[in-house]
């Protein structure tokens, strides 16, 4: 019999700081970062097809053929790993900008792994799902585990963390920044000394991609200098999305109304437990 899960959240993440501490032999970078979720994201609906193993996704994303979409790749990976012959019809409501440093594609993939693992009764435990997730991208495991985390390695070594959960103004300067291009740039800072939680708590951590991305993208420079005039404005991931914490929703809302011309913005709240895990009442590690 066909089973369904509808309107599941695929939340955004932000990197509260991002340091690059080295480069591995395979070209990937060793990071230290602090991930937090936002109550803003895509939505996904799933219906299983017990007698048809195809994975059908609609609508397709412009410029991303279905077989390259992380949702379809996540579903196929779970089929391969478990040997299930079931398929699924998946609907995507895309809200997060692509290439926005908010991990939208990664979060879609994680929601797919969690939803289909439940609907197909394949019952892989979360740590095993997180190991599969890493094959899809460095940011996917944190969305599977579902807790705000201090991350190391390429982002897969996760320690639960409880940073403050302020309101944020999220500012989107409107340009897409290719993660691979930033990580491949010769001028990127790649040798930050390792830091501890205390360094973050005392304000000594930033985003190592920031100087380079501000230089390459004038719109990001414009948005970030405006945000830094308001408070602790920062950049998420390799760019494209900017954020600034506020003590109240009203303050964030006032800032939103005065945002630089031509830029989109949202007021949202930081969460240390993923809205997906809250919605499905999935037990995450105790904080
Ligand atoms: C910058 C972050 O968003 C921080 O959360 C992530 O580390 C990026 O994670 P992601 O988008 O899932 O990245 P992936 O899809 O795995 O990698 C995209 C490209 O970025 C580069 N890359 C990514 C992650 C990493 N730790 N080192 C890298 O050098 C690689 O060239 C890779 O081909
Ligand atoms: N379901 C999906 N949603 C968005 N992008 C996808 C998806 N599947 C594949 N992609 C590809 O992944 C690229 C990066 O998209 P994504 O929205 O995850 O970027 P991001 O927010 O910068 O992620 P990160 O912060 O993890 O680097 C897109 O440009 C697109 O080509």
XYZ file of C-alpha atoms and ligand atoms in Angstrom:
351
model
C 0.000 0.000 0.000
C 1.182 3.502 -0.804
C 2.198 5.694 2.163
C 2.627 9.474 2.432
C 4.358 12.221 4.373
C 3.356 15.728 3.354
C 4.861 19.213 3.715
C 7.984 18.145 5.583
C 10.405 20.975 6.354
C 13.864 21.094 4.777
C 15.241 23.933 6.911
C 18.077 26.313 6.061
C 21.315 26.344 8.041
C 23.706 29.158 8.756
C 27.383 28.919 9.613
C 27.790 31.085 12.723
C 31.496 31.077 11.931
C 33.611 29.270 9.341
C 37.356 28.719 9.603
C 39.440 26.831 7.080
C 42.243 25.033 8.866
C 43.813 23.042 6.034
C 43.470 21.242 2.739
C 43.356 17.455 2.323
C 45.184 15.514 -0.380
C 41.865 15.110 -2.294
C 41.454 18.899 -2.504
C 38.650 19.144 0.083
C 39.183 21.605 2.906
C 39.349 20.938 6.630
C 36.952 23.259 8.426
C 35.806 24.354 11.811
C 32.281 25.703 11.782
C 29.217 26.132 13.950
C 25.930 25.136 12.321
C 22.519 26.393 13.402
C 19.118 25.817 11.768
C 16.597 28.464 10.745
C 12.798 28.218 10.758
C 12.837 28.968 7.058
C 13.204 26.419 4.322
C 11.903 24.290 1.487
C 8.993 21.846 1.874
C 8.840 18.318 0.520
C 5.985 15.810 0.149
C 6.513 12.081 -0.408
C 4.272 9.241 -1.654
C 5.679 5.739 -1.971
C 5.090 3.521 -5.005
C 5.484 -0.060 -3.715
C 5.368 -1.687 -7.166
C 7.359 0.886 -9.116
C 10.974 1.641 -8.158
C 11.213 4.920 -10.092
C 11.907 8.184 -8.236
C 9.777 10.964 -9.715
C 10.376 14.574 -8.688
C 8.290 17.604 -9.564
C 8.750 20.358 -10.366
C 12.245 20.153 -11.807
C 14.607 22.944 -10.789
C 15.793 25.237 -13.563
C 19.295 24.217 -14.602
C 19.322 21.034 -12.479
C 18.394 17.861 -14.416
C 16.425 15.412 -12.226
C 19.223 12.854 -12.057
C 21.553 15.544 -10.626
C 19.017 16.823 -8.119
C 20.189 15.957 -4.617
C 16.652 14.773 -3.771
C 16.679 12.121 -6.494
C 20.298 11.214 -5.721
C 19.452 10.801 -2.021
C 16.467 8.544 -2.803
C 18.547 6.368 -5.169
C 21.368 6.118 -2.655
C 18.937 4.849 -0.019
C 17.491 2.338 -2.497
C 21.003 1.045 -3.245
C 22.055 0.911 0.398
C 18.973 -1.005 1.538
C 17.993 -2.991 -1.562
C 14.390 -1.794 -1.383
C 12.394 -2.077 -4.604
C 9.952 0.650 -3.675
C 9.973 4.010 -5.424
C 8.514 7.427 -4.642
C 6.739 10.438 -6.053
C 8.232 13.582 -4.519
C 6.987 17.155 -4.656
C 9.265 20.063 -3.900
C 8.258 23.554 -2.842
C 11.512 25.472 -3.308
C 11.883 28.612 -1.224
C 15.597 28.768 -0.437
C 17.832 30.451 -2.989
C 20.172 28.034 -4.763
C 23.861 28.564 -4.119
C 22.848 30.748 -1.233
C 25.111 29.357 1.489
C 21.960 28.184 3.291
C 22.435 24.529 2.395
C 19.101 24.227 0.601
C 20.060 21.314 -1.635
C 21.790 19.552 1.250
C 18.736 19.968 3.468
C 16.410 18.663 0.728
C 18.643 15.588 0.477
C 18.557 15.003 4.245
C 14.762 15.363 4.426
C 14.509 12.826 1.591
C 16.753 10.304 3.382
C 14.804 10.640 6.632
C 11.335 10.565 5.052
C 11.942 7.611 2.744
C 13.814 5.637 5.407
C 10.613 5.904 7.432
C 8.073 5.369 4.619
C 9.938 2.443 3.046
C 10.455 0.826 6.483
C 14.166 0.501 5.738
C 14.943 1.607 9.312
C 18.589 2.661 8.990
C 19.641 4.281 12.286
C 20.479 8.038 12.108
C 24.293 7.541 12.284
C 24.109 5.196 9.270
C 21.912 7.655 7.378
C 24.435 10.404 8.206
C 27.250 8.276 6.738
C 25.231 7.887 3.509
C 24.507 11.612 3.610
C 28.211 12.462 3.483
C 28.423 10.796 0.049
C 25.988 13.458 -1.191
C 27.806 16.503 0.206
C 29.755 17.853 3.166
C 26.715 19.713 4.528
C 24.192 16.868 4.357
C 25.110 14.984 7.602
C 24.267 17.890 9.941
C 20.747 18.059 8.491
C 20.332 14.293 9.057
C 21.560 14.423 12.674
C 19.302 17.394 13.380
C 21.198 19.164 16.153
C 23.081 22.466 16.029
C 26.696 21.455 15.929
C 30.319 22.367 16.202
C 31.710 20.700 13.082
C 35.190 19.666 12.022
C 36.705 17.537 9.269
C 34.943 18.574 6.058
C 31.866 19.228 8.177
C 31.050 15.619 9.092
C 32.566 15.399 12.590
C 29.701 16.825 14.614
C 29.491 17.745 18.287
C 26.093 18.941 19.578
C 26.210 22.636 20.500
C 23.806 25.116 22.072
C 24.617 28.575 20.763
C 22.144 31.372 21.583
C 18.985 31.309 19.407
C 18.367 34.955 18.498
C 16.140 36.422 15.826
C 17.996 37.022 12.616
C 17.681 39.307 9.687
C 18.701 37.191 6.708
C 19.789 39.322 3.759
C 20.139 37.960 0.236
C 22.222 40.242 -1.988
C 20.950 38.257 -4.984
C 24.062 36.658 -6.382
C 24.875 32.966 -6.604
C 28.330 32.104 -5.255
C 29.724 28.759 -6.443
C 31.117 26.893 -3.415
C 33.710 25.090 -5.541
C 34.969 28.385 -7.042
C 35.529 29.925 -3.587
C 37.266 26.805 -2.250
C 39.406 26.641 -5.399
C 40.524 30.311 -5.332
C 44.258 30.872 -4.787
C 43.657 33.820 -2.419
C 41.472 31.914 0.061
C 42.718 31.842 3.673
C 43.411 28.147 4.325
C 45.620 28.114 7.393
C 43.556 29.389 10.302
C 44.834 28.037 13.620
C 42.333 25.684 15.326
C 39.976 27.424 17.779
C 37.924 26.318 20.792
C 34.356 27.074 21.868
C 35.694 29.834 24.180
C 37.144 31.665 21.155
C 33.714 31.689 19.526
C 31.958 32.719 22.738
C 34.356 35.660 23.102
C 33.859 36.864 19.525
C 37.201 35.811 18.036
C 35.800 33.736 15.144
C 34.690 34.875 11.699
C 34.280 33.558 8.175
C 37.518 32.874 6.299
C 35.755 33.191 2.931
C 34.521 36.678 3.732
C 37.437 38.866 2.558
C 37.695 37.037 -0.773
C 33.943 36.900 -1.451
C 33.521 40.608 -0.594
C 36.258 41.427 -3.080
C 34.781 39.236 -5.850
C 31.090 40.190 -5.393
C 30.340 43.934 -5.022
C 26.706 43.238 -4.008
C 27.870 41.088 -1.087
C 30.270 43.842 -0.079
C 27.380 46.360 -0.151
C 25.045 44.131 1.910
C 27.630 43.105 4.450
C 28.963 46.584 5.151
C 25.358 47.729 5.737
C 24.682 44.782 8.114
C 27.920 45.327 10.015
C 26.750 48.869 10.668
C 23.740 47.382 12.528
C 25.501 44.726 14.621
C 27.312 41.398 14.256
C 26.608 41.021 10.547
C 28.187 37.907 9.014
C 28.243 35.690 5.954
C 26.973 32.090 5.876
C 28.997 29.337 4.177
C 30.863 30.480 1.108
C 28.668 33.510 0.644
C 25.497 34.761 -0.979
C 23.505 34.832 2.288
C 24.201 37.294 5.060
C 22.767 37.408 8.568
C 22.716 39.610 11.637
C 21.364 38.595 15.080
C 18.849 40.745 16.986
C 17.383 40.509 20.484
C 13.788 40.799 19.340
C 11.664 40.077 16.311
C 10.622 43.752 16.202
C 14.229 44.963 15.951
C 14.962 42.491 13.152
C 11.748 43.552 11.401
C 12.717 47.253 11.614
C 16.115 46.473 10.087
C 14.429 44.447 7.321
C 12.306 47.440 6.361
C 15.445 49.579 5.905
C 17.446 46.992 3.903
C 19.506 48.097 0.915
C 17.582 48.524 -2.304
C 17.233 45.490 -4.538
C 17.983 42.944 -1.806
C 15.573 40.355 -0.479
C 15.400 39.717 3.244
C 13.649 37.571 5.853
C 13.192 37.674 9.587
C 13.634 34.241 11.134
C 14.731 32.515 14.306
C 17.747 30.312 15.050
C 17.035 26.750 16.250
C 19.363 24.246 17.871
C 17.083 21.358 16.953
C 16.114 20.938 13.319
C 12.509 21.903 12.509
C 12.340 18.588 10.585
C 13.244 16.543 13.663
C 10.821 18.586 15.766
C 8.055 17.991 13.221
C 8.654 14.225 13.044
C 9.475 14.000 16.765
C 12.798 12.336 16.030
C 14.970 11.936 19.077
C 18.281 13.782 18.626
C 21.274 13.609 20.967
C 20.606 15.222 24.326
C 22.150 18.656 24.453
C 30.902 25.886 2.934
C 29.876 24.987 3.582
O 28.579 25.335 3.161
C 29.940 25.150 5.081
O 28.816 24.665 5.705
C 30.124 23.559 3.200
O 31.369 23.101 3.633
C 29.913 23.269 1.743
O 29.276 22.041 1.691
P 28.526 21.509 0.396
O 27.828 22.615 -0.311
O 27.760 20.292 0.838
O 29.763 21.141 -0.458
P 30.000 19.920 -1.437
O 28.844 19.799 -2.380
O 30.440 18.741 -0.630
O 31.264 20.508 -2.215
C 31.230 21.480 -3.227
C 32.670 21.812 -3.608
O 33.269 22.656 -2.609
C 34.597 22.251 -2.296
N 34.672 21.915 -0.854
C 33.524 21.687 -0.155
C 33.584 21.405 1.191
C 34.858 21.361 1.813
N 34.983 21.097 3.110
N 35.975 21.595 1.099
C 35.900 21.866 -0.245
O 36.920 22.101 -0.867
C 34.914 21.114 -3.214
O 35.566 21.679 -4.322
C 33.573 20.590 -3.663
O 33.623 20.082 -4.951
N 17.351 20.015 -4.451
C 18.270 20.941 -4.779
N 18.100 22.201 -4.367
C 19.035 23.138 -4.664
N 20.132 22.917 -5.381
C 20.355 21.685 -5.819
C 19.433 20.645 -5.536
N 19.924 19.531 -6.076
C 21.079 19.855 -6.679
N 21.359 21.162 -6.543
C 22.582 21.849 -7.049
O 23.376 22.226 -5.923
C 23.849 23.575 -6.053
C 23.995 24.198 -4.656
O 22.734 24.369 -4.116
P 22.439 24.707 -2.587
O 21.143 25.417 -2.553
O 22.593 23.499 -1.735
O 23.638 25.700 -2.302
P 24.149 26.329 -1.014
O 23.015 26.888 -0.242
O 25.278 27.249 -1.395
O 24.722 25.112 -0.212
P 25.925 25.059 0.788
O 25.740 26.069 1.841
O 25.749 23.627 1.258
O 27.157 25.274 -0.054
C 22.811 24.262 -6.928
O 23.360 25.306 -7.660
C 22.303 23.126 -7.837
O 23.068 23.053 -9.005
